[in-house]
Every structure is written in C-alpha cells, then in structure tokens.
C-alpha cells in the first residue's frame, strides 16, 4: 500500500503517518517524489484500514500496490530513477556506455583498453578482479591487485569503474574500490549478497539470472531497495535456451517490459548474450533502438590473448564503430518522437 501525501503536507504530517504504520507492526518507507512525498507500507500481512489513513492530516490518497516488488514497481514511483555514478547518469533520458575487458589482467592491459574505449565514447570502465568461472582451473582474476589497477584506471582516465563482487565476505573490499558494484548472473538470487548490497552506499548493477523470470529478477532488485539502497541498474545479459548459435539468447523484450513495470534503469550486455564477437554490434544497435538505458560491452586490445571471454570481446576499432552507430540510432530516435 502507498500513502500519497498532499503537496502541502508537513514533516509532522509525514511523521504521523509513519507512526500509524509502525503502530500496526509494519515498516514505513517515505519515498520522495517530484512534488510530493509518498509513504510505502512494507511487511504488512494483510490489507490495512484505508479509511483510517485517509483521515490523517496531509494524506491525499491511499492506493494499493498490486505488484509483489513494492519498491521497484512503477505503481510506487512513477518517475524514472536516474542512477549517478560520478559524472555519469544512467536512466531517464540518460544513456551510458560501459566497456572494458572481461578480466583485469595487468595494468598495461587495463590502461590500453581504457584509453581506447574512452576515446571511442565509453563513459565508464568495467573489468573483473574477481571472476566467477565455470572451471576452478580457469583464471580467477587478480583479486585485490586487480582492484588497485581499477583505481589507477580511474585516476588516469577519469572514468568511474565497475567491477563484480562474488560473495558477501568480499563485499567491503570491492566496495572500497568500485564506483558501481556488479552482481553477476550466478549470484542474482544470492540473498545474503543482495542484502549486503542493500546496505551499501554504492550503486549496484544487477545482472539477470541466466534462467530467471523477470519477476524473480525484479524481486532480487527489491531486496536491495528494501535494504535502503535505491541506486540499482538492471542488466539484461541473455537467458539460457536450447540454441547453439549464441552463448545465450538476448531477451530484448525484457527492456520494454521492465521499463513499464519498474522505474529502475535497464541496460543491455550483448557480449555475454552473444558469446561471439560477430553478434555484438548488431545486438547493441538493437538494444539502443529498443530503448535500453545503456550498454555494457566487453572490449580487448588483443582478444586472442585474453584470459577470459576473448571470443566475445570486440577489437577497439569495432567498439568505436559500435559507439558511432549507437549514437546515430539515438539521434534518429530523438528526432522522430
Ligand atoms: C561478466 O560480466 O564478466 C560476467 C561474468 O557476466 P555474467 O554474470 O552475465 O555471466
Ligand atoms: Mn565476461
């Protein structure tokens, strides 16, 4: 349930509503809106007495929230959330391109790729220091040394950095270096990790589980918002299907669906969807045309030498073409509203 306050409601009116909610054993969550505050009611086990709330000073309306993801849904917040990472904005009318290698391999590798993607138009740099690998024998990432390299990249290029956290025990370390924290597909329903992310002051990029429905994905985001962190970016990265022509199947219809259901920004990762370089540029164009709020793309200056995901990593000049084409698509879209 959502209690919508009048524009003229005072702090005392809001406090009275919060107290009435808490008196009934529920949790009150004030949600600042454009011109008025709403107070969300969480953890109620059944319907509450609407008339009683309507009788309180400063209350304009009491509306039921029909979706199970109470804080994430549009019913609770009509306006788009814009997530800010340093100078970069994602969501609303803001489109962000995030790029970098799958894994940080060395300072020279990271800086070479960072300079190249920045020159092509990327606004944020991404690289894994802790890598979730299918095989325990595969390269697992450089760990904290990789995080230090990310800090160097930020210092030298000015780009904010995003990197993956693998587990709750490593959260504080990753949090101390990253500007945005990635939760990967294999961890989308790692609930203790989601709760820890909910207590973080850093924005979270939550990738869709490889077999997750959209409802499960939005419920995972709900854990983070329920914990108090409203800066969540969703990332569609493809789901597992029966096909062999791509690593996963990019579910582009997720973009308009999520945009209707939720106020959170949604970006697309064509690299892990495709698993192969030749599909990444067409899928990126499609994602931009499909109204995604951004892209996350794997790029490597020597993909044949990459320690992970080389086959899906673009060469820098391909990434530059991608950026030009995506900018062109966005221009056309802006001109033809
Ligand atoms: C990654 O982003 O490098 C990654 C491991 O992605 P995903 O969690 O989508 O597989
Ligand atoms: Mn990867």
mmCIF file of C-alpha atoms in Angstrom, residues 5-331:
data_model
loop_
_atom_site.group_PDB
_atom_site.id
_atom_site.type_symbol
_atom_site.label_atom_id
_atom_site.label_comp_id
_atom_site.label_asym_id
_atom_site.label_seq_id
_atom_site.Cartn_x
_atom_site.Cartn_y
_atom_site.Cartn_z
ATOM 1 C CA UNK A 5 0.813 12.862 0.811
ATOM 2 C CA UNK A 6 -0.518 16.241 -0.283
ATOM 3 C CA UNK A 7 1.991 18.715 -1.721
ATOM 4 C CA UNK A 8 1.407 20.862 1.341
ATOM 5 C CA UNK A 9 1.959 18.051 3.864
ATOM 6 C CA UNK A 10 4.358 18.980 6.637
ATOM 7 C CA UNK A 11 7.156 16.919 8.193
ATOM 8 C CA UNK A 12 4.861 16.420 11.188
ATOM 9 C CA UNK A 13 2.089 15.048 8.930
ATOM 10 C CA UNK A 14 4.544 12.558 7.428
ATOM 11 C CA UNK A 15 5.825 11.576 10.866
ATOM 12 C CA UNK A 16 2.267 10.922 11.986
ATOM 13 C CA UNK A 17 1.634 8.641 9.010
ATOM 14 C CA UNK A 18 4.904 6.782 9.673
ATOM 15 C CA UNK A 19 3.929 6.324 13.322
ATOM 16 C CA UNK A 20 0.485 4.992 12.371
ATOM 17 C CA UNK A 21 2.095 2.454 10.033
ATOM 18 C CA UNK A 22 4.618 1.341 12.635
ATOM 19 C CA UNK A 23 1.919 1.046 15.284
ATOM 20 C CA UNK A 24 0.354 -1.640 13.114
ATOM 21 C CA UNK A 25 3.582 -3.631 13.059
ATOM 22 C CA UNK A 26 4.530 -2.619 9.517
ATOM 23 C CA UNK A 27 7.550 -0.808 8.103
ATOM 24 C CA UNK A 28 7.092 2.703 6.691
ATOM 25 C CA UNK A 29 9.261 3.859 3.821
ATOM 26 C CA UNK A 30 9.000 7.534 2.812
ATOM 27 C CA UNK A 31 9.597 7.850 -0.933
ATOM 28 C CA UNK A 32 10.425 11.353 -2.161
ATOM 29 C CA UNK A 33 8.645 12.133 -5.431
ATOM 30 C CA UNK A 34 8.835 15.077 -7.825
ATOM 31 C CA UNK A 35 6.470 17.362 -5.962
ATOM 32 C CA UNK A 36 5.135 15.269 -3.104
ATOM 33 C CA UNK A 37 6.195 12.522 -0.723
ATOM 34 C CA UNK A 38 4.613 9.086 -0.613
ATOM 35 C CA UNK A 39 4.975 6.638 2.221
ATOM 36 C CA UNK A 40 5.232 2.970 1.269
ATOM 37 C CA UNK A 41 3.892 0.357 3.661
ATOM 38 C CA UNK A 42 6.076 -2.749 3.749
ATOM 39 C CA UNK A 43 5.794 -6.048 5.585
ATOM 40 C CA UNK A 44 2.032 -5.872 6.059
ATOM 41 C CA UNK A 45 0.471 -9.286 6.209
ATOM 42 C CA UNK A 46 -2.993 -8.279 5.060
ATOM 43 C CA UNK A 47 -4.912 -5.219 3.910
ATOM 44 C CA UNK A 48 -4.826 -2.223 6.242
ATOM 45 C CA UNK A 49 -7.647 0.161 7.102
ATOM 46 C CA UNK A 50 -7.606 2.650 4.227
ATOM 47 C CA UNK A 51 -10.166 4.999 5.795
ATOM 48 C CA UNK A 52 -8.054 5.463 8.902
ATOM 49 C CA UNK A 53 -5.060 6.653 6.828
ATOM 50 C CA UNK A 54 -7.276 8.889 4.687
ATOM 51 C CA UNK A 55 -8.404 10.604 7.877
ATOM 52 C CA UNK A 56 -4.858 11.657 8.836
ATOM 53 C CA UNK A 57 -3.660 15.204 8.195
ATOM 54 C CA UNK A 58 -1.817 15.771 4.917
ATOM 55 C CA UNK A 59 -2.889 12.492 3.304
ATOM 56 C CA UNK A 60 -4.128 12.861 -0.276
ATOM 57 C CA UNK A 61 -4.728 9.282 -1.305
ATOM 58 C CA UNK A 62 -4.186 5.675 -0.307
ATOM 59 C CA UNK A 63 -3.545 3.334 -3.180
ATOM 60 C CA UNK A 64 -2.966 -0.392 -3.246
ATOM 61 C CA UNK A 65 0.307 -1.648 -4.724
ATOM 62 C CA UNK A 66 -0.594 -4.738 -6.670
ATOM 63 C CA UNK A 67 2.916 -5.875 -7.618
ATOM 64 C CA UNK A 68 4.973 -8.089 -5.282
ATOM 65 C CA UNK A 69 8.073 -5.923 -5.889
ATOM 66 C CA UNK A 70 6.688 -2.998 -3.938
ATOM 67 C CA UNK A 71 9.610 -0.552 -4.080
ATOM 68 C CA UNK A 72 10.814 -1.435 -7.564
ATOM 69 C CA UNK A 73 7.476 -1.063 -9.350
ATOM 70 C CA UNK A 74 6.081 1.953 -11.186
ATOM 71 C CA UNK A 75 2.987 1.969 -9.013
ATOM 72 C CA UNK A 76 5.169 3.181 -6.159
ATOM 73 C CA UNK A 77 7.351 5.552 -8.172
ATOM 74 C CA UNK A 78 6.106 6.947 -11.491
ATOM 75 C CA UNK A 79 9.251 8.808 -12.451
ATOM 76 C CA UNK A 80 12.349 7.049 -13.775
ATOM 77 C CA UNK A 81 15.191 6.523 -11.344
ATOM 78 C CA UNK A 82 18.392 8.102 -12.594
ATOM 79 C CA UNK A 83 21.445 6.393 -11.120
ATOM 80 C CA UNK A 84 24.505 8.633 -10.911
ATOM 81 C CA UNK A 85 27.985 7.139 -10.889
ATOM 82 C CA UNK A 86 30.428 10.017 -10.599
ATOM 83 C CA UNK A 87 29.567 12.299 -13.517
ATOM 84 C CA UNK A 88 27.761 9.539 -15.407
ATOM 85 C CA UNK A 89 23.961 9.286 -15.319
ATOM 86 C CA UNK A 90 22.031 6.130 -16.221
ATOM 87 C CA UNK A 91 18.245 6.093 -16.574
ATOM 88 C CA UNK A 92 15.525 8.525 -17.562
ATOM 89 C CA UNK A 93 16.819 10.198 -20.703
ATOM 90 C CA UNK A 94 20.435 9.287 -19.922
ATOM 91 C CA UNK A 95 22.162 6.536 -21.893
ATOM 92 C CA UNK A 96 25.511 5.196 -20.696
ATOM 93 C CA UNK A 97 28.075 3.058 -22.469
ATOM 94 C CA UNK A 98 30.214 0.926 -20.172
ATOM 95 C CA UNK A 99 33.138 -1.011 -21.637
ATOM 96 C CA UNK A 100 36.281 -2.894 -20.773
ATOM 97 C CA UNK A 101 37.791 -6.356 -20.686
ATOM 98 C CA UNK A 102 36.126 -9.334 -19.035
ATOM 99 C CA UNK A 103 39.042 -9.563 -16.602
ATOM 100 C CA UNK A 104 41.735 -7.174 -15.453
ATOM 101 C CA UNK A 105 44.946 -8.954 -16.459
ATOM 102 C CA UNK A 106 47.628 -6.306 -15.888
ATOM 103 C CA UNK A 107 47.946 -2.560 -15.511
ATOM 104 C CA UNK A 108 49.255 -2.212 -19.067
ATOM 105 C CA UNK A 109 46.324 -4.231 -20.460
ATOM 106 C CA UNK A 110 43.714 -2.311 -18.458
ATOM 107 C CA UNK A 111 45.138 1.114 -19.340
ATOM 108 C CA UNK A 112 45.483 0.298 -23.036
ATOM 109 C CA UNK A 113 41.844 -0.824 -23.215
ATOM 110 C CA UNK A 114 40.602 2.025 -21.019
ATOM 111 C CA UNK A 115 42.241 4.681 -23.203
ATOM 112 C CA UNK A 116 40.828 3.045 -26.322
ATOM 113 C CA UNK A 117 37.248 2.760 -25.050
ATOM 114 C CA UNK A 118 37.310 6.249 -23.598
ATOM 115 C CA UNK A 119 38.467 7.640 -26.940
ATOM 116 C CA UNK A 120 35.618 5.821 -28.656
ATOM 117 C CA UNK A 121 32.978 7.248 -26.314
ATOM 118 C CA UNK A 122 32.651 4.922 -23.312
ATOM 119 C CA UNK A 123 31.697 6.765 -20.137
ATOM 120 C CA UNK A 124 32.567 4.073 -17.648
ATOM 121 C CA UNK A 125 35.211 1.356 -17.434
ATOM 122 C CA UNK A 126 34.456 -2.168 -16.390
ATOM 123 C CA UNK A 127 36.743 -5.074 -15.637
ATOM 124 C CA UNK A 128 36.599 -8.100 -13.350
ATOM 125 C CA UNK A 129 39.046 -8.537 -10.493
ATOM 126 C CA UNK A 130 37.130 -11.463 -9.017
ATOM 127 C CA UNK A 131 35.834 -13.714 -11.778
ATOM 128 C CA UNK A 132 33.101 -16.349 -11.389
ATOM 129 C CA UNK A 133 34.477 -19.085 -13.666
ATOM 130 C CA UNK A 134 32.817 -22.363 -14.546
ATOM 131 C CA UNK A 135 36.091 -24.232 -14.049
ATOM 132 C CA UNK A 136 38.240 -23.915 -10.925
ATOM 133 C CA UNK A 137 41.255 -24.288 -13.228
ATOM 134 C CA UNK A 138 40.417 -21.160 -15.254
ATOM 135 C CA UNK A 139 41.884 -17.734 -14.447
ATOM 136 C CA UNK A 140 40.047 -16.476 -11.378
ATOM 137 C CA UNK A 141 41.049 -12.820 -11.599
ATOM 138 C CA UNK A 142 43.803 -10.817 -9.918
ATOM 139 C CA UNK A 143 41.773 -10.138 -6.756
ATOM 140 C CA UNK A 144 42.765 -7.038 -4.816
ATOM 141 C CA UNK A 145 45.670 -6.351 -7.201
ATOM 142 C CA UNK A 146 43.015 -6.063 -9.920
ATOM 143 C CA UNK A 147 41.037 -3.612 -7.801
ATOM 144 C CA UNK A 148 44.150 -1.474 -7.381
ATOM 145 C CA UNK A 149 44.585 -1.433 -11.149
ATOM 146 C CA UNK A 150 40.977 -0.275 -11.492
ATOM 147 C CA UNK A 151 41.734 2.591 -9.111
ATOM 148 C CA UNK A 152 44.702 3.534 -11.313
ATOM 149 C CA UNK A 153 42.498 3.463 -14.414
ATOM 150 C CA UNK A 154 40.022 5.790 -12.712
ATOM 151 C CA UNK A 155 42.805 8.140 -11.677
ATOM 152 C CA UNK A 156 44.418 8.241 -15.126
ATOM 153 C CA UNK A 157 41.290 8.376 -17.296
ATOM 154 C CA UNK A 158 38.697 9.996 -15.030
ATOM 155 C CA UNK A 159 36.222 7.223 -15.828
ATOM 156 C CA UNK A 160 34.230 5.673 -12.964
ATOM 157 C CA UNK A 161 34.859 1.923 -12.658
ATOM 158 C CA UNK A 162 32.510 -1.012 -12.255
ATOM 159 C CA UNK A 163 33.582 -4.458 -11.087
ATOM 160 C CA UNK A 164 31.973 -7.643 -9.849
ATOM 161 C CA UNK A 165 31.552 -8.776 -6.279
ATOM 162 C CA UNK A 166 31.403 -12.545 -5.887
ATOM 163 C CA UNK A 167 30.440 -13.051 -2.275
ATOM 164 C CA UNK A 168 29.383 -11.348 0.911
ATOM 165 C CA UNK A 169 32.779 -11.805 2.534
ATOM 166 C CA UNK A 170 34.450 -9.863 -0.270
ATOM 167 C CA UNK A 171 31.886 -7.094 -0.412
ATOM 168 C CA UNK A 172 33.592 -4.453 1.727
ATOM 169 C CA UNK A 173 36.844 -4.791 -0.193
ATOM 170 C CA UNK A 174 35.169 -4.406 -3.606
ATOM 171 C CA UNK A 175 33.017 -1.592 -2.243
ATOM 172 C CA UNK A 176 36.082 0.336 -1.143
ATOM 173 C CA UNK A 177 37.429 0.468 -4.740
ATOM 174 C CA UNK A 178 34.430 0.328 -7.100
ATOM 175 C CA UNK A 179 32.231 3.220 -8.189
ATOM 176 C CA UNK A 180 29.481 0.758 -9.137
ATOM 177 C CA UNK A 181 29.309 -2.859 -7.997
ATOM 178 C CA UNK A 182 28.247 -5.646 -10.332
ATOM 179 C CA UNK A 183 26.282 -8.640 -9.081
ATOM 180 C CA UNK A 184 26.580 -11.325 -11.740
ATOM 181 C CA UNK A 185 24.095 -13.719 -13.233
ATOM 182 C CA UNK A 186 25.151 -16.598 -10.978
ATOM 183 C CA UNK A 187 24.522 -14.508 -7.889
ATOM 184 C CA UNK A 188 21.196 -12.925 -8.795
ATOM 185 C CA UNK A 189 19.445 -14.918 -6.097
ATOM 186 C CA UNK A 190 22.273 -14.905 -3.561
ATOM 187 C CA UNK A 191 20.028 -13.315 -0.972
ATOM 188 C CA UNK A 192 22.654 -12.593 1.669
ATOM 189 C CA UNK A 193 24.728 -10.828 -1.014
ATOM 190 C CA UNK A 194 21.660 -8.842 -2.111
ATOM 191 C CA UNK A 195 21.012 -7.809 1.486
ATOM 192 C CA UNK A 196 24.620 -6.670 1.847
ATOM 193 C CA UNK A 197 24.250 -4.675 -1.378
ATOM 194 C CA UNK A 198 21.152 -3.090 0.125
ATOM 195 C CA UNK A 199 23.306 -1.663 2.933
ATOM 196 C CA UNK A 200 25.895 -0.226 0.541
ATOM 197 C CA UNK A 201 26.179 3.437 -0.419
ATOM 198 C CA UNK A 202 27.473 2.409 -3.874
ATOM 199 C CA UNK A 203 25.224 1.876 -6.922
ATOM 200 C CA UNK A 204 24.619 -1.760 -7.806
ATOM 201 C CA UNK A 205 24.389 -3.268 -11.289
ATOM 202 C CA UNK A 206 22.245 -6.385 -11.013
ATOM 203 C CA UNK A 207 22.508 -8.806 -13.911
ATOM 204 C CA UNK A 208 19.612 -11.062 -14.770
ATOM 205 C CA UNK A 209 19.997 -14.672 -13.685
ATOM 206 C CA UNK A 210 20.544 -16.908 -16.683
ATOM 207 C CA UNK A 211 17.291 -18.761 -16.009
ATOM 208 C CA UNK A 212 15.417 -16.048 -14.150
ATOM 209 C CA UNK A 213 11.953 -14.780 -14.937
ATOM 210 C CA UNK A 214 11.530 -11.030 -14.877
ATOM 211 C CA UNK A 215 9.512 -11.298 -11.698
ATOM 212 C CA UNK A 216 12.386 -13.143 -9.975
ATOM 213 C CA UNK A 217 14.830 -10.531 -11.243
ATOM 214 C CA UNK A 218 12.722 -7.615 -10.008
ATOM 215 C CA UNK A 219 12.238 -9.380 -6.657
ATOM 216 C CA UNK A 220 16.040 -9.664 -6.404
ATOM 217 C CA UNK A 221 16.268 -5.899 -7.001
ATOM 218 C CA UNK A 222 13.580 -5.467 -4.333
ATOM 219 C CA UNK A 223 15.959 -6.994 -1.754
ATOM 220 C CA UNK A 224 18.469 -4.229 -2.498
ATOM 221 C CA UNK A 225 15.906 -1.425 -2.345
ATOM 222 C CA UNK A 226 14.315 -2.896 0.755
ATOM 223 C CA UNK A 227 17.720 -2.724 2.410
ATOM 224 C CA UNK A 228 17.858 1.015 1.700
ATOM 225 C CA UNK A 229 19.924 1.250 -1.495
ATOM 226 C CA UNK A 230 17.789 2.726 -4.265
ATOM 227 C CA UNK A 231 20.620 3.017 -6.808
ATOM 228 C CA UNK A 232 20.147 -0.150 -8.808
ATOM 229 C CA UNK A 233 20.764 -0.620 -12.535
ATOM 230 C CA UNK A 234 19.319 -3.778 -14.091
ATOM 231 C CA UNK A 235 21.361 -5.524 -16.788
ATOM 232 C CA UNK A 236 19.814 -7.916 -19.313
ATOM 233 C CA UNK A 237 22.559 -10.343 -20.415
ATOM 234 C CA UNK A 238 20.641 -13.110 -22.146
ATOM 235 C CA UNK A 239 18.996 -16.236 -20.822
ATOM 236 C CA UNK A 240 19.876 -19.850 -21.441
ATOM 237 C CA UNK A 241 17.846 -21.530 -24.171
ATOM 238 C CA UNK A 242 18.272 -24.544 -26.479
ATOM 239 C CA UNK A 243 20.137 -22.671 -29.228
ATOM 240 C CA UNK A 244 23.748 -23.207 -30.219
ATOM 241 C CA UNK A 245 24.251 -20.206 -32.478
ATOM 242 C CA UNK A 246 24.839 -17.927 -29.476
ATOM 243 C CA UNK A 247 26.030 -18.417 -25.899
ATOM 244 C CA UNK A 248 22.680 -17.215 -24.524
ATOM 245 C CA UNK A 249 19.548 -15.725 -26.054
ATOM 246 C CA UNK A 250 19.313 -11.967 -25.613
ATOM 247 C CA UNK A 251 15.813 -11.290 -24.337
ATOM 248 C CA UNK A 252 15.291 -7.822 -25.764
ATOM 249 C CA UNK A 253 11.583 -7.818 -24.972
ATOM 250 C CA UNK A 254 12.699 -7.636 -21.343
ATOM 251 C CA UNK A 255 13.655 -3.998 -21.962
ATOM 252 C CA UNK A 256 10.220 -2.531 -22.763
ATOM 253 C CA UNK A 257 8.600 -4.876 -20.245
ATOM 254 C CA UNK A 258 10.898 -3.841 -17.406
ATOM 255 C CA UNK A 259 10.581 -0.171 -18.369
ATOM 256 C CA UNK A 260 6.823 -0.460 -17.946
ATOM 257 C CA UNK A 261 6.992 -2.410 -14.726
ATOM 258 C CA UNK A 262 9.791 -0.580 -12.977
ATOM 259 C CA UNK A 263 11.307 2.863 -12.569
ATOM 260 C CA UNK A 264 14.843 1.396 -12.434
ATOM 261 C CA UNK A 265 17.197 1.836 -15.394
ATOM 262 C CA UNK A 266 17.842 -1.197 -17.575
ATOM 263 C CA UNK A 267 20.973 -1.668 -19.664
ATOM 264 C CA UNK A 268 21.942 -4.485 -22.039
ATOM 265 C CA UNK A 269 25.072 -6.641 -22.117
ATOM 266 C CA UNK A 270 25.264 -8.004 -25.678
ATOM 267 C CA UNK A 271 28.660 -9.650 -25.071
ATOM 268 C CA UNK A 272 27.576 -12.363 -22.639
ATOM 269 C CA UNK A 273 24.330 -12.800 -24.567
ATOM 270 C CA UNK A 274 26.161 -13.486 -27.826
ATOM 271 C CA UNK A 275 29.344 -15.156 -26.675
ATOM 272 C CA UNK A 276 30.796 -14.308 -30.074
ATOM 273 C CA UNK A 277 32.152 -11.088 -31.459
ATOM 274 C CA UNK A 278 30.214 -11.020 -34.733
ATOM 275 C CA UNK A 279 26.852 -10.624 -32.985
ATOM 276 C CA UNK A 280 27.813 -7.902 -30.519
ATOM 277 C CA UNK A 281 27.451 -4.836 -32.754
ATOM 278 C CA UNK A 282 24.045 -5.816 -34.238
ATOM 279 C CA UNK A 283 22.693 -6.663 -30.774
ATOM 280 C CA UNK A 284 23.987 -3.347 -29.414
ATOM 281 C CA UNK A 285 22.214 -1.447 -32.179
ATOM 282 C CA UNK A 286 19.031 -3.361 -31.431
ATOM 283 C CA UNK A 287 19.298 -2.651 -27.711
ATOM 284 C CA UNK A 288 19.722 1.081 -28.328
ATOM 285 C CA UNK A 289 16.759 1.083 -30.697
ATOM 286 C CA UNK A 290 14.788 -0.912 -28.125
ATOM 287 C CA UNK A 291 15.132 1.904 -25.567
ATOM 288 C CA UNK A 292 17.696 0.401 -23.213
ATOM 289 C CA UNK A 293 19.325 2.947 -20.887
ATOM 290 C CA UNK A 294 22.811 1.822 -21.807
ATOM 291 C CA UNK A 295 25.167 -0.919 -22.880
ATOM 292 C CA UNK A 296 27.900 -2.905 -21.240
ATOM 293 C CA UNK A 297 30.353 -4.290 -23.793
ATOM 294 C CA UNK A 298 33.499 -6.393 -23.489
ATOM 295 C CA UNK A 299 36.476 -4.976 -25.382
ATOM 296 C CA UNK A 300 40.061 -6.245 -25.547
ATOM 297 C CA UNK A 301 43.033 -4.840 -27.465
ATOM 298 C CA UNK A 302 44.330 -8.406 -28.013
ATOM 299 C CA UNK A 303 41.283 -10.647 -27.674
ATOM 300 C CA UNK A 304 43.124 -13.717 -28.939
ATOM 301 C CA UNK A 305 45.367 -13.412 -25.853
ATOM 302 C CA UNK A 306 42.552 -12.622 -23.384
ATOM 303 C CA UNK A 307 42.430 -14.683 -20.206
ATOM 304 C CA UNK A 308 38.641 -14.842 -20.319
ATOM 305 C CA UNK A 309 35.879 -14.243 -22.850
ATOM 306 C CA UNK A 310 38.218 -13.347 -25.724
ATOM 307 C CA UNK A 311 35.824 -14.776 -28.327
ATOM 308 C CA UNK A 312 33.136 -12.246 -27.464
ATOM 309 C CA UNK A 313 35.428 -9.263 -26.932
ATOM 310 C CA UNK A 314 35.416 -6.551 -29.576
ATOM 311 C CA UNK A 315 38.568 -5.050 -31.016
ATOM 312 C CA UNK A 316 38.814 -1.349 -30.087
ATOM 313 C CA UNK A 317 38.049 -0.219 -33.653
ATOM 314 C CA UNK A 318 34.889 -2.369 -33.664
ATOM 315 C CA UNK A 319 33.850 -0.774 -30.395
ATOM 316 C CA UNK A 320 34.391 2.673 -31.908
ATOM 317 C CA UNK A 321 32.082 1.719 -34.795
ATOM 318 C CA UNK A 322 29.509 0.430 -32.293
ATOM 319 C CA UNK A 323 29.590 3.773 -30.442
ATOM 320 C CA UNK A 324 29.145 5.756 -33.647
ATOM 321 C CA UNK A 325 26.236 3.610 -34.798
ATOM 322 C CA UNK A 326 24.522 3.658 -31.423
ATOM 323 C CA UNK A 327 24.871 7.438 -31.245
ATOM 324 C CA UNK A 328 23.326 7.650 -34.728
ATOM 325 C CA UNK A 329 20.388 5.454 -33.708
ATOM 326 C CA UNK A 330 19.779 7.560 -30.636
ATOM 327 C CA UNK A 331 19.882 10.719 -32.737
#
